Amino acid sequence: MVSVVQNVAIDCADAYGLARFWSEVTGRPLHPEDRPGDPEAQVLLAEGPVLHFNQVPEPKTSKNRIHLCLRPETSREPEVERLLGLGATLVDDRRHPDGSGWAVLADPEGNEFCVLRSAADRAATGS
């Protein structure tokens, strides 16, 4: 017997607002029944589990123990700029001059996530 991952749950102060941010990040829709002010909201990913946002009263206080790693369809650099424009912040820049590495960003509520190199970026450097 095995278990299947149903969703990735993310605690937050504004479930609908944060779900909208991640909907724009992923280009995937919110659950059709989700509305502003709902204590829970979901982003319906094309494959795999959904992103499930739970409204909780306590604020985030430390580094995430689990996080999402994103591999953009475009190059990493324009994707990082797009995400910053959506409201993300740069937490740690782990990109290297040779193109390797990643950028650590945070969503509007401070949840960290990484932006990796795209498949095209990796192919261009042979790694």
N, CA, C and O atoms as a printed pandas DataFrame, in Angstrom:
     atom_number atom_name residue_name chain_id  residue_number  x_coord  y_coord  z_coord
0              1         N          MET        A               1    0.842   -1.186    0.000
1              2        CA          MET        A               1    0.000    0.000    0.000
2              3         C          MET        A               1    0.881    1.242    0.000
3              4         O          MET        A               1    1.988    1.243    0.537
4              5         N          VAL        A               2    0.362    2.293   -0.614
5              6        CA          VAL        A               2    1.055    3.580   -0.653
6              7         C          VAL        A               2    0.037    4.684   -0.412
7              8         O          VAL        A               2   -1.171    4.451   -0.463
8              9         N          SER        A               3    0.523    5.856   -0.157
9             10        CA          SER        A               3   -0.334    7.033   -0.044
10            11         C          SER        A               3   -0.043    7.954   -1.212
11            12         O          SER        A               3    1.088    8.017   -1.694
12            13         N          VAL        A               4   -1.056    8.666   -1.666
13            14        CA          VAL        A               4   -0.934    9.612   -2.766
14            15         C          VAL        A               4   -1.047   11.013   -2.202
15            16         O          VAL        A               4   -1.925   11.277   -1.381
16            17         N          VAL        A               5   -0.176   11.917   -2.624
17            18        CA          VAL        A               5   -0.240   13.305   -2.165
18            19         C          VAL        A               5   -1.456   13.967   -2.808
19            20         O          VAL        A               5   -1.537   14.073   -4.032
20            21         N          GLN        A               6   -2.386   14.405   -1.990
21            22        CA          GLN        A               6   -3.614   15.049   -2.451
22            23         C          GLN        A               6   -3.388   16.531   -2.732
23            24         O          GLN        A               6   -3.817   17.055   -3.760
24            25         N          ASN        A               7   -2.698   17.203   -1.789
25            26        CA          ASN        A               7   -2.442   18.628   -1.964
26            27         C          ASN        A               7   -1.204   19.029   -1.182
27            28         O          ASN        A               7   -0.721   18.295   -0.319
28            29         N          VAL        A               8   -0.709   20.206   -1.505
29            30        CA          VAL        A               8    0.340   20.838   -0.729
30            31         C          VAL        A               8   -0.345   21.970    0.013
31            32         O          VAL        A               8   -0.823   22.918   -0.609
32            33         N          ALA        A               9   -0.400   21.882    1.351
33            34        CA          ALA        A               9   -1.109   22.862    2.164
34            35         C          ALA        A               9   -0.162   23.983    2.583
35            36         O          ALA        A               9    0.957   23.731    3.031
36            37         N          ILE        A              10   -0.621   25.208    2.434
37            38        CA          ILE        A              10    0.172   26.382    2.785
38            39         C          ILE        A              10   -0.654   27.240    3.735
39            40         O          ILE        A              10   -1.714   27.739    3.359
40            41         N          ASP        A              11   -0.173   27.414    4.962
41            42        CA          ASP        A              11   -0.841   28.285    5.929
42            43         C          ASP        A              11   -0.607   29.737    5.537
43            44         O          ASP        A              11    0.463   30.086    5.038
44            45         N          CYS        A              12   -1.602   30.578    5.761
45            46        CA          CYS        A              12   -1.480   31.977    5.361
46            47         C          CYS        A              12   -2.534   32.820    6.081
47            48         O          CYS        A              12   -3.436   32.291    6.731
48            49         N          ALA        A              13   -2.402   34.135    5.951
49            50        CA          ALA        A              13   -3.355   35.063    6.559
50            51         C          ALA        A              13   -4.533   35.350    5.641
51            52         O          ALA        A              13   -5.635   35.624    6.117
52            53         N          ASP        A              14   -4.315   35.290    4.318
53            54        CA          ASP        A              14   -5.358   35.583    3.330
54            55         C          ASP        A              14   -5.348   34.487    2.280
55            56         O          ASP        A              14   -4.618   34.569    1.292
56            57         N          ALA        A              15   -6.157   33.466    2.494
57            58        CA          ALA        A              15   -6.149   32.290    1.619
58            59         C          ALA        A              15   -6.453   32.655    0.167
59            60         O          ALA        A              15   -5.733   32.241   -0.742
60            61         N          TYR        A              16   -7.499   33.415   -0.049
61            62        CA          TYR        A              16   -7.876   33.758   -1.425
62            63         C          TYR        A              16   -6.815   34.637   -2.083
63            64         O          TYR        A              16   -6.452   34.407   -3.237
64            65         N          GLY        A              17   -6.317   35.636   -1.365
65            66        CA          GLY        A              17   -5.316   36.538   -1.923
66            67         C          GLY        A              17   -4.031   35.818   -2.294
67            68         O          GLY        A              17   -3.468   36.061   -3.361
68            69         N          LEU        A              18   -3.563   34.934   -1.421
69            70        CA          LEU        A              18   -2.335   34.209   -1.713
70            71         C          LEU        A              18   -2.561   33.192   -2.831
71            72         O          LEU        A              18   -1.676   32.971   -3.657
72            73         N          ALA        A              19   -3.727   32.582   -2.860
73            74        CA          ALA        A              19   -4.049   31.665   -3.953
74            75         C          ALA        A              19   -4.061   32.409   -5.289
75            76         O          ALA        A              19   -3.618   31.863   -6.300
76            77         N          ARG        A              20   -4.553   33.632   -5.309
77            78        CA          ARG        A              20   -4.533   34.430   -6.552
78            79         C          ARG        A              20   -3.100   34.686   -7.003
79            80         O          ARG        A              20   -2.798   34.587   -8.192
80            81         N          PHE        A              21   -2.210   35.015   -6.056
81            82        CA          PHE        A              21   -0.797   35.209   -6.409
82            83         C          PHE        A              21   -0.248   33.944   -7.072
83            84         O          PHE        A              21    0.343   34.013   -8.150
84            85         N          TRP        A              22   -0.445   32.785   -6.426
85            86        CA          TRP        A              22    0.092   31.538   -6.955
86            87         C          TRP        A              22   -0.603   31.108   -8.239
87            88         O          TRP        A              22    0.004   30.423   -9.063
88            89         N          SER        A              23   -1.851   31.490   -8.427
89            90        CA          SER        A              23   -2.534   31.241   -9.686
90            91         C          SER        A              23   -1.828   31.985  -10.819
91            92         O          SER        A              23   -1.651   31.441  -11.909
92            93         N          GLU        A              24   -1.425   33.227  -10.556
93            94        CA          GLU        A              24   -0.693   33.998  -11.564
94            95         C          GLU        A              24    0.708   33.433  -11.782
95            96         O          GLU        A              24    1.190   33.408  -12.914
96            97         N          VAL        A              25    1.367   32.981  -10.717
97            98        CA          VAL        A              25    2.705   32.392  -10.842
98            99         C          VAL        A              25    2.653   31.176  -11.754
99           100         O          VAL        A              25    3.472   31.039  -12.663
100          101         N          THR        A              26    1.690   30.295  -11.512
101          102        CA          THR        A              26    1.631   29.014  -12.228
102          103         C          THR        A              26    0.821   29.070  -13.518
103          104         O          THR        A              26    0.907   28.159  -14.341
104          105         N          GLY        A              27    0.031   30.135  -13.704
105          106        CA          GLY        A              27   -0.832   30.197  -14.878
106          107         C          GLY        A              27   -1.983   29.215  -14.804
107          108         O          GLY        A              27   -2.562   28.858  -15.830
108          109         N          ARG        A              28   -2.318   28.778  -13.606
109          110        CA          ARG        A              28   -3.377   27.797  -13.397
110          111         C          ARG        A              28   -4.527   28.443  -12.632
111          112         O          ARG        A              28   -4.310   29.381  -11.865
112          113         N          PRO        A              29   -5.749   27.950  -12.834
113          114        CA          PRO        A              29   -6.919   28.600  -12.237
114          115         C          PRO        A              29   -7.123   28.269  -10.759
115          116         O          PRO        A              29   -6.649   27.256  -10.244
116          117         N          LEU        A              30   -7.846   29.168  -10.109
117          118        CA          LEU        A              30   -8.363   28.892   -8.773
118          119         C          LEU        A              30   -9.523   27.912   -8.904
119          120         O          LEU        A              30  -10.118   27.781   -9.973
120          121         N          HIS        A              31   -9.835   27.234   -7.820
121          122        CA          HIS        A              31  -11.025   26.390   -7.802
122          123         C          HIS        A              31  -12.221   27.296   -8.114
123          124         O          HIS        A              31  -12.299   28.401   -7.578
124          125         N          PRO        A              32  -13.147   26.859   -8.959
125          126        CA          PRO        A              32  -14.247   27.743   -9.378
126          127         C          PRO        A              32  -15.165   28.218   -8.249
127          128         O          PRO        A              32  -15.882   29.204   -8.423
128          129         N          GLU        A              33  -15.159   27.548   -7.111
129          130        CA          GLU        A              33  -16.015   27.974   -6.000
130          131         C          GLU        A              33  -15.322   28.915   -5.025
131          132         O          GLU        A              33  -15.963   29.413   -4.099
132          133         N          ASP        A              34  -14.017   29.173   -5.210
133          134        CA          ASP        A              34  -13.278   30.042   -4.288
134          135         C          ASP        A              34  -13.651   31.503   -4.484
135          136         O          ASP        A              34  -13.810   31.971   -5.612
136          137         N          ARG        A              35  -13.789   32.220   -3.370
137          138        CA          ARG        A              35  -14.187   33.636   -3.379
138          139         C          ARG        A              35  -13.351   34.423   -2.379
139          140         O          ARG        A              35  -12.825   33.844   -1.428
140          141         N          PRO        A              36  -13.216   35.748   -2.577
141          142        CA          PRO        A              36  -12.515   36.575   -1.591
142          143         C          PRO        A              36  -13.121   36.381   -0.202
143          144         O          PRO        A              36  -14.340   36.318   -0.043
144          145         N          GLY        A              37  -12.250   36.288    0.795
145          146        CA          GLY        A              37  -12.697   36.095    2.169
146          147         C          GLY        A              37  -12.852   34.646    2.585
147          148         O          GLY        A              37  -13.016   34.362    3.771
148          149         N          ASP        A              38  -12.803   33.719    1.635
149          150        CA          ASP        A              38  -12.887   32.294    1.984
150          151         C          ASP        A              38  -11.687   31.903    2.850
151          152         O          ASP        A              38  -10.574   32.363    2.596
152          153         N          PRO        A              39  -11.894   31.066    3.861
153          154        CA          PRO        A              39  -10.776   30.641    4.716
154          155         C          PRO        A              39   -9.878   29.594    4.063
155          156         O          PRO        A              39   -8.803   29.293    4.582
156          157         N          GLU        A              40  -10.301   29.043    2.944
157          158        CA          GLU        A              40   -9.506   28.083    2.192
158          159         C          GLU        A              40   -9.672   28.384    0.710
159          160         O          GLU        A              40  -10.743   28.804    0.273
160          161         N          ALA        A              41   -8.622   28.172   -0.053
161          162        CA          ALA        A              41   -8.677   28.357   -1.509
162          163         C          ALA        A              41   -7.670   27.400   -2.139
163          164         O          ALA        A              41   -6.705   26.981   -1.500
164          165         N          GLN        A              42   -7.914   27.062   -3.404
165          166        CA          GLN        A              42   -7.043   26.107   -4.081
166          167         C          GLN        A              42   -6.660   26.595   -5.469
167          168         O          GLN        A              42   -7.453   27.222   -6.171
168          169         N          VAL        A              43   -5.407   26.286   -5.849
169          170        CA          VAL        A              43   -4.951   26.472   -7.218
170          171         C          VAL        A              43   -4.900   25.081   -7.834
171          172         O          VAL        A              43   -4.250   24.178   -7.306
172          173         N          LEU        A              44   -5.588   24.920   -8.951
173          174        CA          LEU        A              44   -5.699   23.622   -9.603
174          175         C          LEU        A              44   -4.558   23.463  -10.607
175          176         O          LEU        A              44   -4.643   23.954  -11.733
176          177         N          LEU        A              45   -3.510   22.789  -10.205
177          178        CA          LEU        A              45   -2.353   22.583  -11.074
178          179         C          LEU        A              45   -2.688   21.601  -12.181
179          180         O          LEU        A              45   -3.592   20.778  -12.032
180          181         N          ALA        A              46   -1.962   21.681  -13.296
181          182        CA          ALA        A              46   -2.232   20.808  -14.446
182          183         C          ALA        A              46   -1.945   19.350  -14.112
183          184         O          ALA        A              46   -2.661   18.452  -14.557
184          185         N          GLU        A              47   -0.901   19.117  -13.332
185          186        CA          GLU        A              47   -0.519   17.757  -12.952
186          187         C          GLU        A              47   -0.193   17.732  -11.474
187          188         O          GLU        A              47    0.230   18.741  -10.910
188          189         N          GLY        A              48   -0.383   16.607  -10.856
189          190        CA          GLY        A              48    0.001   16.457   -9.455
190          191         C          GLY        A              48   -1.016   17.048   -8.500
191          192         O          GLY        A              48   -2.163   17.305   -8.869
192          193         N          PRO        A              49   -0.580   17.261   -7.269
193          194        CA          PRO        A              49   -1.501   17.751   -6.237
194          195         C          PRO        A              49   -1.880   19.212   -6.458
195          196         O          PRO        A              49   -1.211   19.930   -7.201
196          197         N          VAL        A              50   -2.944   19.640   -5.815
197          198        CA          VAL        A              50   -3.341   21.044   -5.861
198          199         C          VAL        A              50   -2.575   21.819   -4.796
199          200         O          VAL        A              50   -2.068   21.234   -3.839
200          201         N          LEU        A              51   -2.491   23.131   -4.961
201          202        CA          LEU        A              51   -1.969   23.997   -3.907
202          203         C          LEU        A              51   -3.168   24.428   -3.082
203          204         O          LEU        A              51   -4.088   25.063   -3.598
204          205         N          HIS        A              52   -3.158   24.085   -1.808
205          206        CA          HIS        A              52   -4.294   24.347   -0.915
206          207         C          HIS        A              52   -3.862   25.376    0.134
207          208         O          HIS        A              52   -2.921   25.137    0.890
208          209         N          PHE        A              53   -4.547   26.513    0.178
209          210        CA          PHE        A              53   -4.203   27.605    1.087
210          211         C          PHE        A              53   -5.182   27.623    2.250
211          212         O          PHE        A              53   -6.395   27.692    2.053
212          213         N          ASN        A              54   -4.643   27.559    3.466
213          214        CA          ASN        A              54   -5.432   27.540    4.699
214          215         C          ASN        A              54   -5.208   28.840    5.452
215          216         O          ASN        A              54   -4.070   29.195    5.760
216          217         N          GLN        A              55   -6.276   29.542    5.746
217          218        CA          GLN        A              55   -6.161   30.758    6.539
218          219         C          GLN        A              55   -5.976   30.386    8.004
219          220         O          GLN        A              55   -6.771   29.633    8.566
220          221         N          VAL        A              56   -4.915   30.921    8.624
221          222        CA          VAL        A              56   -4.621   30.653   10.036
222          223         C          VAL        A              56   -4.396   31.980   10.750
223          224         O          VAL        A              56   -4.020   32.960   10.106
224          225         N          PRO        A              57   -4.616   32.039   12.067
225          226        CA          PRO        A              57   -4.480   33.319   12.781
226          227         C          PRO        A              57   -3.030   33.729   13.070
227          228         O          PRO        A              57   -2.745   34.923   13.174
228          229         N          GLU        A              58   -2.123   32.779   13.201
229          230        CA          GLU        A              58   -0.759   33.125   13.569
230          231         C          GLU        A              58    0.075   33.463   12.329
231          232         O          GLU        A              58   -0.126   32.869   11.270
232          233         N          PRO        A              59    1.011   34.415   12.454
233          234        CA          PRO        A              59    1.865   34.785   11.328
234          235         C          PRO        A              59    3.008   33.795   11.129
235          236         O          PRO        A              59    3.337   33.020   12.028
236          237         N          LYS        A              60    3.599   33.829    9.961
237          238        CA          LYS        A              60    4.798   33.035    9.690
238          239         C          LYS        A              60    5.932   33.595   10.549
239          240         O          LYS        A              60    6.105   34.811   10.633
240          241         N          THR        A              61    6.698   32.717   11.182
241          242        CA          THR        A              61    7.736   33.198   12.100
242          243         C          THR        A              61    9.141   32.735   11.752
243          244         O          THR        A              61   10.100   33.291   12.286
244          245         N          SER        A              62    9.310   31.743   10.880
245          246        CA          SER        A              62   10.660   31.271   10.573
246          247         C          SER        A              62   10.709   30.726    9.155
247          248         O          SER        A              62    9.710   30.720    8.435
248          249         N          LYS        A              63   11.893   30.269    8.772
249          250        CA          LYS        A              63   12.110   29.717    7.436
250          251         C          LYS        A              63   11.225   28.489    7.217
251          252         O          LYS        A              63   10.989   27.699    8.131
252          253         N          ASN        A              64   10.741   28.353    5.976
253          254        CA          ASN        A              64    9.959   27.168    5.606
254          255         C          ASN        A              64   10.806   25.912    5.760
255          256         O          ASN        A              64   12.002   25.929    5.470
256          257         N          ARG        A              65   10.198   24.837    6.208
257          258        CA          ARG        A              65   10.879   23.545    6.246
258          259         C          ARG        A              65   10.657   22.778    4.945
259          260         O          ARG        A              65   11.377   21.824    4.653
260          261         N          ILE        A              66    9.669   23.193    4.173
261          262        CA          ILE        A              66    9.396   22.616    2.865
262          263         C          ILE        A              66    9.061   23.789    1.953
263          264         O          ILE        A              66    8.449   24.764    2.390
264          265         N          HIS        A              67    9.457   23.698    0.692
265          266        CA          HIS        A              67    9.160   24.797   -0.217
266          267         C          HIS        A              67    9.002   24.270   -1.636
267          268         O          HIS        A              67    9.367   23.133   -1.933
268          269         N          LEU        A              68    8.460   25.102   -2.497
269          270        CA          LEU        A              68    8.286   24.766   -3.901
270          271         C          LEU        A              68    9.521   25.209   -4.677
271          272         O          LEU        A              68   10.098   26.257   -4.389
272          273         N          CYS        A              69    9.922   24.410   -5.656
273          274        CA          CYS        A              69   10.972   24.780   -6.601
274          275         C          CYS        A              69   10.311   24.869   -7.971
275          276         O          CYS        A              69    9.688   23.913   -8.433
276          277         N          LEU        A              70   10.450   26.010   -8.609
277          278        CA          LEU        A              70    9.818   26.252   -9.898
278          279         C          LEU        A              70   10.846   26.168  -11.018
279          280         O          LEU        A              70   11.933   26.735  -10.903
280          281         N          ARG        A              71   10.513   25.466  -12.101
281          282        CA          ARG        A              71   11.346   25.450  -13.296
282          283         C          ARG        A              71   10.540   26.180  -14.370
283          284         O          ARG        A              71    9.555   25.638  -14.870
284          285         N          PRO        A              72   10.941   27.397  -14.729
285          286        CA          PRO        A              72   10.158   28.187  -15.680
286          287         C          PRO        A              72   10.203   27.615  -17.097
287          288         O          PRO        A              72   11.157   26.936  -17.479
288          289         N          GLU        A              73    9.151   27.905  -17.868
289          290        CA          GLU        A              73    9.124   27.530  -19.283
290          291         C          GLU        A              73   10.060   28.431  -20.073
291          292         O          GLU        A              73   10.638   28.003  -21.072
292          293         N          THR        A              74   10.215   29.678  -19.631
293          294        CA          THR        A              74   11.131   30.622  -20.263
294          295         C          THR        A              74   12.462   30.564  -19.513
295          296         O          THR        A              74   12.667   29.675  -18.687
296          297         N          SER        A              75   13.349   31.484  -19.790
297          298        CA          SER        A              75   14.609   31.555  -19.056
298          299         C          SER        A              75   14.364   32.022  -17.624
299          300         O          SER        A              75   13.379   32.702  -17.336
300          301         N          ARG        A              76   15.272   31.647  -16.739
301          302        CA          ARG        A              76   15.136   31.965  -15.314
302          303         C          ARG        A              76   15.084   33.475  -15.069
303          304         O          ARG        A              76   14.245   33.943  -14.300
304          305         N          GLU        A              77   15.963   34.237  -15.706
305          306        CA          GLU        A              77   16.061   35.665  -15.392
306          307         C          GLU        A              77   14.767   36.427  -15.675
307          308         O          GLU        A              77   14.309   37.169  -14.806
308          309         N          PRO        A              78   14.154   36.275  -16.861
309          310        CA          PRO        A              78   12.879   36.980  -17.065
310          311         C          PRO        A              78   11.766   36.482  -16.137
311          312         O          PRO        A              78   10.871   37.244  -15.773
312          313         N          GLU        A              79   11.825   35.207  -15.758
313          314        CA          GLU        A              79   10.806   34.681  -14.851
314          315         C          GLU        A              79   10.964   35.281  -13.466
315          316         O          GLU        A              79    9.970   35.624  -12.826
316          317         N          VAL        A              80   12.189   35.413  -12.994
317          318        CA          VAL        A              80   12.417   36.054  -11.695
318          319         C          VAL        A              80   11.863   37.478  -11.729
319          320         O          VAL        A              80   11.195   37.902  -10.786
320          321         N          GLU        A              81   12.132   38.211  -12.793
321          322        CA          GLU        A              81   11.626   39.588  -12.913
322          323         C          GLU        A              81   10.101   39.616  -12.936
323          324         O          GLU        A              81    9.493   40.493  -12.322
324          325         N          ARG        A              82    9.471   38.664  -13.640
325          326        CA          ARG        A              82    7.999   38.591  -13.691
326          327         C          ARG        A              82    7.432   38.349  -12.304
327          328         O          ARG        A              82    6.461   38.993  -11.907
328          329         N          LEU        A              83    8.034   37.422  -11.561
329          330        CA          LEU        A              83    7.542   37.088  -10.228
330          331         C          LEU        A              83    7.724   38.254   -9.265
331          332         O          LEU        A              83    6.861   38.500   -8.423
332          333         N          LEU        A              84    8.829   38.967   -9.380
333          334        CA          LEU        A              84    9.023   40.167   -8.555
334          335         C          LEU        A              84    7.933   41.190   -8.868
335          336         O          LEU        A              84    7.435   41.862   -7.964
336          337         N          GLY        A              85    7.563   41.310  -10.132
337          338        CA          GLY        A              85    6.491   42.215  -10.536
338          339         C          GLY        A              85    5.127   41.815   -9.997
339          340         O          GLY        A              85    4.255   42.664   -9.814
340          341         N          LEU        A              86    4.940   40.515   -9.741
341          342        CA          LEU        A              86    3.674   40.031   -9.180
342          343         C          LEU        A              86    3.585   40.250   -7.669
343          344         O          LEU        A              86    2.513   40.101   -7.082
344          345         N          GLY        A              87    4.716   40.605   -7.035
345          346        CA          GLY        A              87    4.698   40.838   -5.598
346          347         C          GLY        A              87    5.645   39.965   -4.796
347          348         O          GLY        A              87    5.685   40.073   -3.570
348          349         N          ALA        A              88    6.408   39.105   -5.454
349          350        CA          ALA        A              88    7.415   38.305   -4.749
350          351         C          ALA        A              88    8.577   39.217   -4.355
351          352         O          ALA        A              88    8.733   40.312   -4.896
352          353         N          THR        A              89    9.386   38.750   -3.407
353          354        CA          THR        A              89   10.597   39.468   -3.016
354          355         C          THR        A              89   11.784   38.516   -3.116
355          356         O          THR        A              89   11.645   37.309   -2.919
356          357         N          LEU        A              90   12.955   39.074   -3.424
357          358        CA          LEU        A              90   14.180   38.295   -3.494
358          359         C          LEU        A              90   14.710   38.104   -2.077
359          360         O          LEU        A              90   14.965   39.078   -1.368
360          361         N          VAL        A              91   14.875   36.847   -1.665
361          362        CA          VAL        A              91   15.349   36.515   -0.323
362          363         C          VAL        A              91   16.839   36.192   -0.339
363          364         O          VAL        A              91   17.585   36.635    0.534
364          365         N          ASP        A              92   17.270   35.415   -1.340
365          366        CA          ASP        A              92   18.664   34.995   -1.422
366          367         C          ASP        A              92   18.985   34.711   -2.880
367          368         O          ASP        A              92   18.261   33.972   -3.548
368          369         N          ASP        A              93   20.066   35.293   -3.373
369          370        CA          ASP        A              93   20.463   35.107   -4.762
370          371         C          ASP        A              93   21.578   34.079   -4.815
371          372         O          ASP        A              93   22.716   34.364   -4.443
372          373         N          ARG        A              94   21.246   32.894   -5.275
373          374        CA          ARG        A              94   22.226   31.810   -5.355
374          375         C          ARG        A              94   22.603   31.530   -6.809
375          376         O          ARG        A              94   23.068   30.438   -7.136
376          377         N          ARG        A              95   22.401   32.522   -7.680
377          378        CA          ARG        A              95   22.793   32.397   -9.082
378          379         C          ARG        A              95   24.286   32.685   -9.203
379          380         O          ARG        A              95   24.833   33.526   -8.490
380          381         N          HIS        A              96   24.936   31.961  -10.132
381          382        CA          HIS        A              96   26.380   32.089  -10.320
382          383         C          HIS        A              96   26.675   32.652  -11.708
383          384         O          HIS        A              96   25.844   32.533  -12.608
384          385         N          PRO        A              97   27.850   33.266  -11.893
385          386        CA          PRO        A              97   28.198   33.861  -13.199
386          387         C          PRO        A              97   28.123   32.872  -14.365
387          388         O          PRO        A              97   27.861   33.280  -15.497
388          389         N          ASP        A              98   28.349   31.577  -14.108
389          390        CA          ASP        A              98   28.288   30.592  -15.193
390          391         C          ASP        A              98   26.856   30.189  -15.540
391          392         O          ASP        A              98   26.648   29.342  -16.409
392          393         N          GLY        A              99   25.857   30.792  -14.867
393          394        CA          GLY        A              99   24.450   30.491  -15.151
394          395         C          GLY        A              99   23.844   29.443  -14.244
395          396         O          GLY        A              99   22.627   29.261  -14.246
396          397         N          SER        A             100   24.657   28.750  -13.469
397          398        CA          SER        A             100   24.118   27.737  -12.558
398          399         C          SER        A             100   23.480   28.417  -11.348
399          400         O          SER        A             100   23.525   29.640  -11.210
400          401         N          GLY        A             101   22.896   27.616  -10.491
401          402        CA          GLY        A             101   22.297   28.136   -9.266
402          403         C          GLY        A             101   20.819   28.440   -9.412
403          404         O          GLY        A             101   20.169   28.017  -10.368
404          405         N          TRP        A             102   20.302   29.179   -8.445
405          406        CA          TRP        A             102   18.876   29.470   -8.382
406          407         C          TRP        A             102   18.660   30.759   -7.609
407          408         O          TRP        A             102   19.566   31.269   -6.949
408          409         N          ALA        A             103   17.447   31.273   -7.703
409          410        CA          ALA        A             103   17.055   32.453   -6.933
410          411         C          ALA        A             103   16.023   32.021   -5.903
411          412         O          ALA        A             103   15.086   31.293   -6.230
412          413         N          VAL        A             104   16.188   32.465   -4.664
413          414        CA          VAL        A             104   15.224   32.197   -3.608
414          415         C          VAL        A             104   14.352   33.441   -3.473
415          416         O          VAL        A             104   14.841   34.534   -3.185
416          417         N          LEU        A             105   13.065   33.256   -3.684
417          418        CA          LEU        A             105   12.105   34.340   -3.564
418          419         C          LEU        A             105   11.128   34.017   -2.444
419          420         O          LEU        A             105   11.118   32.903   -1.922
420          421         N          ALA        A             106   10.314   34.990   -2.079
421          422        CA          ALA        A             106    9.233   34.773   -1.109
422          423         C          ALA        A             106    7.957   35.333   -1.701
423          424         O          ALA        A             106    7.970   36.363   -2.374
424          425         N          ASP        A             107    6.851   34.647   -1.444
425          426        CA          ASP        A             107    5.557   35.145   -1.897
426          427         C          ASP        A             107    5.139   36.320   -1.006
427          428         O          ASP        A             107    5.858   36.646   -0.061
428          429         N          PRO        A             108    4.000   36.961   -1.278
429          430        CA          PRO        A             108    3.611   38.141   -0.495
430          431         C          PRO        A             108    3.452   37.903    1.008
431          432         O          PRO        A             108    3.444   38.867    1.773
432          433         N          GLU        A             109    3.324   36.643    1.455
433          434        CA          GLU        A             109    3.228   36.360    2.889
434          435         C          GLU        A             109    4.522   35.799    3.462
435          436         O          GLU        A             109    4.549   35.350    4.608
436          437         N          GLY        A             110    5.602   35.822    2.672
437          438        CA          GLY        A             110    6.909   35.428    3.176
438          439         C          GLY        A             110    7.282   33.968    3.006
439          440         O          GLY        A             110    8.320   33.545    3.515
440          441         N          ASN        A             111    6.475   33.187    2.309
441          442        CA          ASN        A             111    6.796   31.782    2.075
442          443         C          ASN        A             111    7.848   31.679    0.978
443          444         O          ASN        A             111    7.631   32.141   -0.142
444          445         N          GLU        A             112    8.994   31.070    1.301
445          446        CA          GLU        A             112   10.086   30.979    0.346
446          447         C          GLU        A             112    9.804   29.945   -0.733
447          448         O          GLU        A             112    9.128   28.942   -0.506
448          449         N          PHE        A             113   10.349   30.226   -1.927
449          450        CA          PHE        A             113   10.334   29.281   -3.036
450          451         C          PHE        A             113   11.541   29.571   -3.920
451          452         O          PHE        A             113   12.096   30.669   -3.883
452          453         N          CYS        A             114   11.937   28.598   -4.703
453          454        CA          CYS        A             114   13.121   28.748   -5.560
454          455         C          CYS        A             114   12.715   28.801   -7.021
455          456         O          CYS        A             114   11.739   28.175   -7.435
456          457         N          VAL        A             115   13.482   29.562   -7.796
457          458        CA          VAL        A             115   13.329   29.587   -9.245
458          459         C          VAL        A             115   14.619   29.009   -9.823
459          460         O          VAL        A             115   15.700   29.583   -9.692
460          461         N          LEU        A             116   14.468   27.864  -10.462
461          462        CA          LEU        A             116   15.592   27.142  -11.046
462          463         C          LEU        A             116   15.822   27.592  -12.484
463          464         O          LEU        A             116   15.073   28.415  -13.010
464          465         N          ARG        A             117   16.854   27.053  -13.114
465          466        CA          ARG        A             117   17.068   27.309  -14.531
466          467         C          ARG        A             117   16.045   26.522  -15.353
467          468         O          ARG        A             117   15.624   25.434  -14.959
468          469         N          SER        A             118   15.656   27.077  -16.484
469          470        CA          SER        A             118   14.738   26.385  -17.381
470          471         C          SER        A             118   15.482   25.247  -18.084
471          472         O          SER        A             118   16.710   25.169  -18.031
472          473         N          ALA        A             119   14.737   24.384  -18.729
473          474        CA          ALA        A             119   15.354   23.305  -19.503
474          475         C          ALA        A             119   16.240   23.897  -20.596
475          476         O          ALA        A             119   17.323   23.375  -20.861
476          477         N          ALA        A             120   15.793   24.984  -21.235
477          478        CA          ALA        A             120   16.584   25.624  -22.281
478          479         C          ALA        A             120   17.862   26.226  -21.705
479          480         O          ALA        A             120   18.920   26.134  -22.328
480          481         N          ASP        A             121   17.780   26.840  -20.529
481          482        CA          ASP        A             121   18.973   27.370  -19.869
482          483         C          ASP        A             121   19.979   26.255  -19.599
483          484         O          ASP        A             121   21.178   26.415  -19.827
484          485         N          ARG        A             122   19.482   25.141  -19.117
485          486        CA          ARG        A             122   20.358   24.002  -18.797
486          487         C          ARG        A             122   20.984   23.427  -20.068
487          488         O          ARG        A             122   22.165   23.081  -20.077
488          489         N          ALA        A             123   20.202   23.327  -21.128
489          490        CA          ALA        A             123   20.718   22.780  -22.385
490          491         C          ALA        A             123   21.791   23.683  -22.979
491          492         O          ALA        A             123   22.763   23.196  -23.557
492          493         N          ALA        A             124   21.620   24.993  -22.839
493          494        CA          ALA        A             124   22.583   25.948  -23.403
494          495         C          ALA        A             124   23.949   25.853  -22.724
495          496         O          ALA        A             124   24.970   26.157  -23.341
496          497         N          THR        A             125   23.972   25.434  -21.465
497          498        CA          THR        A             125   25.249   25.319  -20.741
498          499         C          THR        A             125   25.712   23.872  -20.634
499          500         O          THR        A             125   26.790   23.601  -20.105
500          501         N          GLY        A             126   24.902   22.945  -21.133
501          502        CA          GLY        A             126   25.290   21.537  -21.090
502          503         C          GLY        A             126   25.214   20.917  -19.707
503          504         O          GLY        A             126   25.872   19.912  -19.440
504          505         N          SER        A             127   24.401   21.518  -18.806
505          506        CA          SER        A             127   24.284   20.923  -17.465
506          507         C          SER        A             127   22.877   20.955  -16.954
507          508         O          SER        A             127   22.612   20.493  -15.844
